Short mmCIF file of C-alpha atoms in Angstrom, two decimals:
data_model
loop_
_atom_site.label_atom_id
_atom_site.label_comp_id
_atom_site.label_asym_id
_atom_site.label_seq_id
_atom_site.Cartn_x
_atom_site.Cartn_y
_atom_site.Cartn_z
CA MET A 1 90.16 -180.61 -14.19
CA HIS A 2 90.32 -177.30 -13.95
CA GLU A 3 93.61 -175.35 -13.48
CA SER A 4 94.30 -173.27 -10.53
CA GLN A 5 96.55 -170.59 -10.01
CA CYS A 6 100.06 -171.60 -9.23
CA PRO A 7 101.80 -170.43 -6.02
CA ALA A 8 103.85 -167.04 -6.62
CA SER A 9 106.06 -167.50 -3.62
CA ILE A 10 107.20 -170.04 -1.00
CA ASP A 11 104.82 -168.50 1.47
CA GLU A 12 102.33 -170.02 -0.55
CA LEU A 13 103.67 -173.68 -0.35
CA SER A 14 102.41 -176.12 1.66
CA ARG A 15 105.07 -177.10 4.48
CA THR A 16 103.66 -181.09 4.22
CA ILE A 17 104.07 -182.61 1.00
CA PRO A 18 103.51 -186.02 -0.10
CA ILE A 19 106.62 -187.30 -1.98
CA PHE A 20 107.05 -189.39 -5.36
CA PRO A 21 110.48 -191.13 -5.31
CA LEU A 22 111.46 -192.29 -8.89
CA ASN A 23 114.97 -193.04 -10.04
CA GLY A 24 116.50 -191.03 -12.75
CA VAL A 25 113.35 -188.74 -12.89
CA LEU A 26 113.50 -184.71 -12.62
CA LEU A 27 111.48 -182.10 -12.09
CA LEU A 28 112.57 -178.61 -12.38
CA PRO A 29 110.74 -175.02 -12.14
CA ARG A 30 108.69 -174.17 -14.60
CA GLY A 31 109.48 -177.52 -16.30
CA LEU A 32 106.28 -179.94 -17.18
CA LEU A 33 106.32 -183.71 -15.78
CA PRO A 34 103.87 -186.16 -17.44
CA LEU A 35 103.50 -189.08 -14.86
CA ASN A 36 101.48 -192.35 -15.23
CA ILE A 37 100.46 -193.37 -12.02
CA PHE A 38 99.51 -197.12 -10.87
CA GLU A 39 100.97 -198.35 -7.82
CA PRO A 40 98.30 -198.25 -5.36
CA ARG A 41 100.22 -196.25 -3.03
CA TYR A 42 100.73 -193.56 -5.26
CA LEU A 43 97.42 -193.65 -6.88
CA ALA A 44 96.52 -193.01 -3.18
CA MET A 45 99.01 -190.02 -3.13
CA THR A 46 97.77 -188.44 -6.24
CA ARG A 47 94.16 -188.44 -4.94
CA ALA A 48 94.56 -187.12 -1.76
CA ALA A 49 97.07 -184.21 -3.51
CA LEU A 50 94.02 -183.73 -5.87
CA ASP A 51 91.28 -183.43 -3.04
CA GLY A 52 94.01 -180.58 -1.46
CA ALA A 53 96.76 -178.23 -2.52
CA LYS A 54 97.68 -180.42 -5.49
CA LEU A 55 101.40 -180.29 -4.76
CA ILE A 56 103.53 -183.40 -4.90
CA GLY A 57 107.27 -183.37 -4.42
CA MET A 58 109.70 -185.45 -6.68
CA ILE A 59 113.13 -186.85 -5.30
CA GLN A 60 115.04 -189.45 -6.18
CA PRO A 61 116.29 -192.59 -4.20
CA THR A 62 120.19 -192.33 -3.36
CA GLN A 63 120.65 -195.96 -4.59
CA SER A 64 119.43 -196.23 -8.41
CA GLU A 65 116.96 -199.32 -8.67
CA GLY A 66 115.91 -200.96 -11.82
CA LEU A 67 115.23 -198.28 -14.81
CA PRO A 68 114.99 -194.91 -15.07
CA GLY A 69 111.03 -193.97 -13.80
CA GLN A 70 110.71 -196.97 -11.84
CA SER A 71 109.77 -196.28 -7.82
CA PRO A 72 112.48 -197.35 -5.17
CA ARG A 73 111.32 -200.02 -2.62
CA ASN A 74 109.16 -198.44 0.34
CA GLY A 75 111.65 -196.90 3.12
CA ALA A 76 114.91 -196.58 0.63
CA ASP A 77 117.31 -193.69 1.49
CA LEU A 78 116.46 -190.57 -0.73
CA TYR A 79 118.33 -187.51 -1.51
CA THR A 80 117.57 -184.67 0.58
CA THR A 81 116.80 -181.79 -2.36
CA GLY A 82 113.75 -182.50 -4.33
CA CYS A 83 111.43 -180.22 -6.24
CA VAL A 84 107.89 -179.46 -5.61
CA GLY A 85 105.61 -179.51 -8.37
CA LYS A 86 101.74 -178.55 -8.71
CA ILE A 87 99.07 -181.18 -10.45
CA VAL A 88 98.01 -179.02 -13.48
CA SER A 89 96.23 -181.76 -15.32
CA ALA A 90 94.96 -185.22 -14.49
CA THR A 91 92.88 -187.97 -16.29
CA GLU A 92 91.97 -191.18 -14.70
CA SER A 93 92.08 -194.10 -17.52
CA ASP A 94 89.60 -196.82 -18.03
CA ASP A 95 91.93 -198.91 -16.07
CA GLY A 96 92.44 -197.04 -13.07
CA ARG A 97 95.42 -195.35 -13.61
CA ILE A 98 95.83 -191.48 -13.19
CA LEU A 99 97.62 -189.87 -16.42
CA LEU A 100 98.83 -186.17 -14.87
CA THR A 101 101.38 -183.37 -15.52
CA LEU A 102 103.12 -181.62 -13.03
CA ARG A 103 104.35 -178.28 -13.22
CA GLY A 104 107.68 -177.27 -11.25
CA LEU A 105 107.43 -174.57 -8.77
CA CYS A 106 110.54 -175.07 -6.16
CA ARG A 107 113.14 -177.01 -5.20
CA PHE A 108 113.26 -178.37 -1.25
CA GLN A 109 115.31 -179.73 1.13
CA VAL A 110 113.38 -182.50 3.71
CA ALA A 111 113.91 -180.85 7.01
CA ARG A 112 112.20 -184.49 7.94
CA GLU A 113 110.73 -187.35 6.92
CA LEU A 114 107.06 -187.34 8.93
CA GLU A 115 105.37 -190.14 10.28
CA ALA A 116 101.93 -189.89 8.46
CA GLY A 117 100.12 -193.23 8.40
CA THR A 118 99.72 -193.12 5.04
CA ALA A 119 101.36 -195.84 2.40
CA TYR A 120 102.96 -193.14 0.52
CA ARG A 121 105.81 -190.92 2.04
CA GLN A 122 105.69 -187.23 3.39
CA VAL A 123 107.75 -184.98 4.11
CA GLU A 124 108.23 -181.29 6.04
CA ALA A 125 109.77 -179.28 3.14
CA ASP A 126 111.73 -176.40 3.57
CA TYR A 127 112.38 -174.43 0.30
CA ALA A 128 114.20 -170.90 2.45
CA GLU A 129 117.30 -171.46 0.27
CA TYR A 130 115.35 -171.65 -2.91
CA ALA A 131 112.84 -168.75 -3.06
CA ALA A 132 114.42 -167.51 -6.17
CA ASP A 133 113.22 -170.69 -7.91
CA MET A 134 109.67 -169.28 -8.16
CA THR A 135 111.25 -166.59 -11.01
CA ALA A 136 112.08 -167.55 -14.19
CA ALA A 137 115.72 -166.45 -14.91
CA GLN A 138 116.02 -163.76 -17.23
CA ASP A 139 117.63 -164.21 -20.64
CA GLY A 140 121.46 -163.84 -21.18
CA LEU A 141 122.45 -166.02 -18.10
CA CYS A 142 123.64 -169.06 -20.20
CA GLU A 143 125.73 -169.52 -23.18
CA ARG A 144 122.56 -169.92 -25.44
CA ASP A 145 124.91 -170.09 -29.03
CA ARG A 146 127.00 -173.19 -27.18
CA LEU A 147 123.92 -175.35 -25.90
CA ILE A 148 122.37 -174.91 -29.17
CA HIS A 149 125.03 -176.10 -31.00
CA ALA A 150 125.97 -179.04 -28.48
CA LEU A 151 122.35 -179.99 -28.79
CA ARG A 152 122.11 -180.07 -32.99
CA ALA A 153 125.09 -181.97 -32.47
CA TYR A 154 124.05 -184.60 -30.25
CA CYS A 155 120.70 -184.95 -32.28
CA ALA A 156 122.58 -185.53 -35.48
CA ARG A 157 124.69 -188.03 -34.14
CA HIS A 158 121.51 -189.96 -32.88
CA ASN A 159 119.63 -188.89 -35.57
CA LEU A 160 117.08 -187.39 -33.11
CA PRO A 161 113.95 -185.04 -34.55
CA ALA A 162 114.05 -181.50 -33.20
CA ASP A 163 111.44 -178.97 -33.57
CA TRP A 164 114.16 -176.18 -34.37
CA ASP A 165 112.56 -173.00 -34.29
CA SER A 166 110.38 -173.74 -31.25
CA ILE A 167 113.75 -174.35 -29.52
CA THR A 168 115.25 -171.23 -30.84
CA ALA A 169 112.40 -169.01 -29.84
CA VAL A 170 111.91 -170.58 -26.45
CA ASN A 171 113.42 -168.27 -23.65
CA ASP A 172 116.23 -169.95 -21.89
CA ASP A 173 114.49 -170.49 -18.55
CA LEU A 174 112.55 -172.85 -20.44
CA LEU A 175 115.00 -174.15 -22.65
CA VAL A 176 117.34 -175.07 -20.08
CA HIS A 177 115.02 -176.38 -17.62
CA SER A 178 113.34 -178.66 -20.51
CA LEU A 179 116.51 -180.11 -22.25
CA ALA A 180 117.92 -180.74 -18.55
CA MET A 181 114.81 -182.78 -17.54
CA ILE A 182 114.03 -184.54 -20.83
CA CYS A 183 117.90 -185.52 -21.73
CA PRO A 184 118.85 -189.09 -20.35
CA PHE A 185 121.41 -188.45 -18.17
CA SER A 186 122.04 -190.61 -15.31
CA ALA A 187 120.57 -190.54 -12.15
CA GLY A 188 123.65 -188.76 -10.47
CA GLU A 189 123.87 -185.91 -13.17
CA LYS A 190 120.21 -185.39 -13.11
CA GLN A 191 120.65 -184.69 -9.20
CA ALA A 192 123.76 -182.64 -9.90
CA LEU A 193 121.37 -180.52 -12.26
CA LEU A 194 118.83 -180.27 -9.54
CA GLU A 195 121.28 -178.85 -6.83
CA ALA A 196 123.27 -176.44 -8.93
CA PRO A 197 123.21 -173.33 -7.05
CA ASP A 198 121.81 -171.21 -9.25
CA PHE A 199 120.46 -171.05 -13.07
CA LYS A 200 123.69 -169.98 -14.65
CA ALA A 201 125.48 -172.81 -12.81
CA ARG A 202 123.11 -175.13 -14.01
CA ALA A 203 122.90 -173.97 -17.66
CA ALA A 204 126.86 -174.52 -17.84
CA MET A 205 126.57 -177.90 -16.29
CA LEU A 206 124.06 -178.97 -19.33
CA VAL A 207 126.28 -177.80 -21.84
CA SER A 208 129.19 -179.45 -20.11
CA LEU A 209 127.18 -182.67 -20.04
CA LEU A 210 126.18 -182.55 -23.29
CA GLU A 211 129.63 -181.81 -24.89
CA MET A 212 131.12 -184.55 -22.70
CA ALA A 213 128.20 -187.05 -24.13
CA LEU A 214 129.58 -185.87 -27.85
CA LEU A 215 133.09 -186.96 -26.81
CA ASP A 216 132.34 -190.53 -24.89
CA GLY A 217 129.20 -191.36 -26.23
CA SER A 218 127.75 -192.05 -22.76
CA ILE A 219 124.61 -190.45 -23.48
CA LEU A 220 122.01 -192.26 -26.06
CA PRO A 221 118.60 -192.36 -26.52
CA ARG A 222 116.93 -194.88 -24.64
CA GLY A 223 116.98 -198.23 -26.38
CA ALA A 224 119.79 -197.21 -28.47
CA LYS A 225 123.65 -199.01 -28.70
CA PRO A 226 126.56 -196.92 -29.57
CA ASN A 227 128.39 -196.75 -32.53
#
Protein backbone atom coordinates (compact mmCIF):
# COMPACT_ATOMS: atom_id res chain seq x y z
CA MET A 1 0.00 0.00 0.00
CA HIS A 2 1.08 3.59 -0.56
CA GLU A 3 2.16 5.29 2.69
CA SER A 4 0.54 8.67 3.10
CA GLN A 5 1.98 11.33 5.37
CA CYS A 6 1.46 10.80 9.10
CA PRO A 7 -0.53 13.44 11.01
CA ALA A 8 1.66 16.22 12.44
CA SER A 9 -0.57 17.33 15.32
CA ILE A 10 -3.44 16.03 17.44
CA ASP A 11 -5.79 18.26 15.45
CA GLU A 12 -5.30 15.92 12.50
CA LEU A 13 -6.22 12.77 14.45
CA SER A 14 -9.69 11.24 14.28
CA ARG A 15 -11.60 11.40 17.54
CA THR A 16 -13.45 8.17 16.74
CA ILE A 17 -11.07 5.24 16.41
CA PRO A 18 -11.33 1.45 16.42
CA ILE A 19 -9.40 -0.22 19.21
CA PHE A 20 -7.40 -3.45 19.16
CA PRO A 21 -7.07 -4.81 22.72
CA LEU A 22 -4.02 -7.05 23.16
CA ASN A 23 -2.54 -8.33 26.38
CA GLY A 24 1.13 -7.45 26.91
CA VAL A 25 1.49 -5.49 23.65
CA LEU A 26 2.81 -1.94 23.76
CA LEU A 27 2.73 0.76 21.09
CA LEU A 28 4.53 4.04 21.71
CA PRO A 29 4.91 7.20 19.60
CA ARG A 30 7.16 6.61 16.57
CA GLY A 31 7.50 2.92 17.41
CA LEU A 32 6.74 0.32 14.73
CA LEU A 33 4.46 -2.56 15.69
CA PRO A 34 4.00 -5.55 13.34
CA LEU A 35 0.65 -7.31 13.70
CA ASN A 36 -0.77 -10.54 12.32
CA ILE A 37 -4.53 -10.07 11.95
CA PHE A 38 -6.63 -13.22 11.63
CA GLU A 39 -9.71 -12.97 13.86
CA PRO A 40 -12.81 -12.05 11.78
CA ARG A 41 -13.70 -9.04 13.97
CA TYR A 42 -10.22 -7.58 13.63
CA LEU A 43 -10.01 -8.35 9.93
CA ALA A 44 -13.18 -6.26 9.59
CA MET A 45 -11.60 -3.55 11.76
CA THR A 46 -8.44 -3.48 9.65
CA ARG A 47 -10.30 -3.30 6.36
CA ALA A 48 -12.46 -0.45 7.68
CA ALA A 49 -9.36 1.38 8.89
CA LEU A 50 -7.65 0.93 5.51
CA ASP A 51 -10.70 2.40 3.82
CA GLY A 52 -10.68 5.37 6.21
CA ALA A 53 -8.06 7.25 8.25
CA LYS A 54 -5.85 4.14 8.62
CA LEU A 55 -5.81 4.65 12.41
CA ILE A 56 -6.07 1.90 15.04
CA GLY A 57 -5.83 2.35 18.80
CA MET A 58 -3.79 -0.20 20.73
CA ILE A 59 -4.90 -0.78 24.31
CA GLN A 60 -4.52 -3.47 26.98
CA PRO A 61 -7.17 -5.32 28.99
CA THR A 62 -6.99 -4.61 32.71
CA GLN A 63 -6.87 -8.33 33.48
CA SER A 64 -4.18 -10.43 31.78
CA GLU A 65 -5.80 -13.26 29.86
CA GLY A 66 -3.73 -15.94 28.16
CA LEU A 67 -0.41 -15.31 26.49
CA PRO A 68 1.02 -11.93 25.52
CA GLY A 69 -0.37 -10.85 22.17
CA GLN A 70 -3.73 -12.59 22.64
CA SER A 71 -6.91 -10.54 22.39
CA PRO A 72 -9.26 -10.68 25.39
CA ARG A 73 -12.88 -11.76 25.30
CA ASN A 74 -15.20 -9.22 23.71
CA GLY A 75 -16.40 -6.76 26.35
CA ALA A 76 -13.41 -7.20 28.68
CA ASP A 77 -12.50 -4.21 30.82
CA LEU A 78 -9.72 -2.12 29.31
CA TYR A 79 -7.21 0.40 30.58
CA THR A 80 -8.26 3.97 29.89
CA THR A 81 -4.93 4.90 28.25
CA GLY A 82 -3.81 3.57 24.87
CA CYS A 83 -1.80 4.70 21.86
CA VAL A 84 -3.14 5.33 18.38
CA GLY A 85 -1.10 4.20 15.40
CA LYS A 86 -1.31 4.63 11.66
CA ILE A 87 -1.18 1.67 9.30
CA VAL A 88 1.99 2.23 7.25
CA SER A 89 2.03 -1.16 5.52
CA ALA A 90 -0.49 -3.94 4.99
CA THR A 91 -0.34 -7.18 3.04
CA GLU A 92 -3.04 -9.84 2.75
CA SER A 93 -1.78 -13.42 2.80
CA ASP A 94 -3.12 -16.28 0.71
CA ASP A 95 -4.94 -17.70 3.76
CA GLY A 96 -6.81 -14.46 4.43
CA ARG A 97 -4.67 -12.96 7.19
CA ILE A 98 -3.54 -9.35 7.05
CA LEU A 99 0.04 -8.57 8.00
CA LEU A 100 0.29 -4.94 8.92
CA THR A 101 2.62 -2.48 10.60
CA LEU A 102 1.45 0.35 12.82
CA ARG A 103 3.52 3.46 13.44
CA GLY A 104 2.76 4.91 16.87
CA LEU A 105 1.48 8.49 16.79
CA CYS A 106 0.05 9.64 20.11
CA ARG A 107 -1.35 8.33 23.36
CA PHE A 108 -5.04 8.85 24.13
CA GLN A 109 -7.50 8.67 26.98
CA VAL A 110 -10.75 6.80 26.36
CA ALA A 111 -13.36 9.52 26.73
CA ARG A 112 -16.12 6.97 26.20
CA GLU A 113 -16.77 3.72 24.40
CA LEU A 114 -19.17 4.03 21.50
CA GLU A 115 -22.19 1.92 20.63
CA ALA A 116 -20.91 1.50 17.10
CA GLY A 117 -22.75 -1.65 16.06
CA THR A 118 -19.52 -3.23 14.75
CA ALA A 119 -17.96 -6.53 15.76
CA TYR A 120 -14.89 -4.60 16.94
CA ARG A 121 -14.92 -1.91 19.61
CA GLN A 122 -14.68 1.81 18.94
CA VAL A 123 -14.01 4.70 21.29
CA GLU A 124 -13.98 8.45 21.42
CA ALA A 125 -10.32 9.30 21.97
CA ASP A 126 -9.08 12.35 23.86
CA TYR A 127 -5.52 13.30 22.86
CA ALA A 128 -5.35 16.69 24.61
CA GLU A 129 -3.10 15.53 27.47
CA TYR A 130 -0.56 14.01 25.06
CA ALA A 131 -0.02 16.65 22.37
CA ALA A 132 3.74 16.52 23.05
CA ASP A 133 3.78 12.89 21.84
CA MET A 134 3.60 14.16 18.27
CA THR A 135 7.15 15.55 18.49
CA ALA A 136 10.24 13.39 19.01
CA ALA A 137 12.05 13.95 22.30
CA GLN A 138 15.38 15.70 22.02
CA ASP A 139 18.56 13.81 22.81
CA GLY A 140 20.06 14.13 26.27
CA LEU A 141 16.89 13.49 28.30
CA CYS A 142 17.83 9.92 29.21
CA GLU A 143 20.85 8.37 30.91
CA ARG A 144 21.96 6.79 27.65
CA ASP A 145 25.23 5.30 28.93
CA ARG A 146 23.42 3.68 31.85
CA LEU A 147 20.71 2.36 29.54
CA ILE A 148 23.24 0.84 27.11
CA HIS A 149 25.19 -0.69 30.00
CA ALA A 150 22.04 -2.33 31.42
CA LEU A 151 21.03 -3.55 27.96
CA ARG A 152 24.48 -5.04 27.26
CA ALA A 153 24.41 -6.89 30.58
CA TYR A 154 20.90 -8.16 29.94
CA CYS A 155 21.73 -9.41 26.44
CA ALA A 156 24.93 -11.06 27.66
CA ARG A 157 23.13 -12.79 30.51
CA HIS A 158 20.56 -14.31 28.16
CA ASN A 159 22.81 -14.82 25.11
CA LEU A 160 20.73 -12.46 23.01
CA PRO A 161 22.21 -11.11 19.76
CA ALA A 162 22.18 -7.35 19.27
CA ASP A 163 23.29 -5.00 16.51
CA TRP A 164 25.29 -2.64 18.73
CA ASP A 165 26.35 -0.39 15.86
CA SER A 166 22.70 0.34 15.08
CA ILE A 167 21.74 0.60 18.74
CA THR A 168 24.46 3.12 19.53
CA ALA A 169 23.74 5.14 16.37
CA VAL A 170 19.99 5.61 16.86
CA ASN A 171 18.63 8.70 18.60
CA ASP A 172 17.39 8.59 22.20
CA ASP A 173 13.70 8.80 21.30
CA LEU A 174 13.73 5.79 19.00
CA LEU A 175 16.07 3.82 21.26
CA VAL A 176 13.93 4.19 24.38
CA HIS A 177 10.60 3.63 22.65
CA SER A 178 11.81 0.63 20.65
CA LEU A 179 13.33 -1.08 23.69
CA ALA A 180 10.25 -0.41 25.81
CA MET A 181 8.11 -2.05 23.14
CA ILE A 182 10.22 -5.15 22.41
CA CYS A 183 11.52 -6.08 25.88
CA PRO A 184 9.33 -8.83 27.41
CA PHE A 185 8.09 -6.86 30.41
CA SER A 186 4.88 -7.81 32.17
CA ALA A 187 1.60 -6.31 31.00
CA GLY A 188 1.50 -4.07 34.07
CA GLU A 189 5.05 -2.84 33.46
CA LYS A 190 4.24 -2.09 29.83
CA GLN A 191 1.20 -0.10 30.90
CA ALA A 192 3.35 1.84 33.38
CA LEU A 193 5.80 2.67 30.57
CA LEU A 194 2.91 3.84 28.40
CA GLU A 195 1.47 6.03 31.16
CA ALA A 196 4.80 7.63 32.15
CA PRO A 197 4.19 11.38 32.25
CA ASP A 198 6.92 12.23 29.76
CA PHE A 199 9.86 10.84 27.81
CA LYS A 200 12.39 11.46 30.57
CA ALA A 201 10.29 9.55 33.10
CA ARG A 202 9.75 6.69 30.63
CA ALA A 203 13.48 6.42 29.92
CA ALA A 204 14.28 6.33 33.65
CA MET A 205 11.62 3.65 34.20
CA LEU A 206 13.04 1.57 31.34
CA VAL A 207 16.52 1.67 32.86
CA SER A 208 15.15 0.69 36.27
CA LEU A 209 13.20 -2.24 34.83
CA LEU A 210 16.26 -3.58 33.01
CA GLU A 211 18.45 -3.21 36.10
CA MET A 212 15.86 -4.93 38.31
CA ALA A 213 15.65 -7.77 35.80
CA LEU A 214 19.39 -8.32 36.14
CA LEU A 215 18.99 -8.63 39.91
CA ASP A 216 16.02 -10.98 40.06
CA GLY A 217 15.87 -12.59 36.60
CA SER A 218 12.24 -11.58 36.23
CA ILE A 219 12.56 -10.68 32.55
CA LEU A 220 13.43 -13.65 30.40
CA PRO A 221 13.26 -14.20 26.65
CA ARG A 222 10.05 -15.90 25.60
CA GLY A 223 10.40 -19.63 26.16
CA ALA A 224 13.61 -19.33 28.20
CA LYS A 225 14.04 -20.75 31.69
CA PRO A 226 15.80 -19.07 34.62
CA ASN A 227 19.36 -20.17 35.29
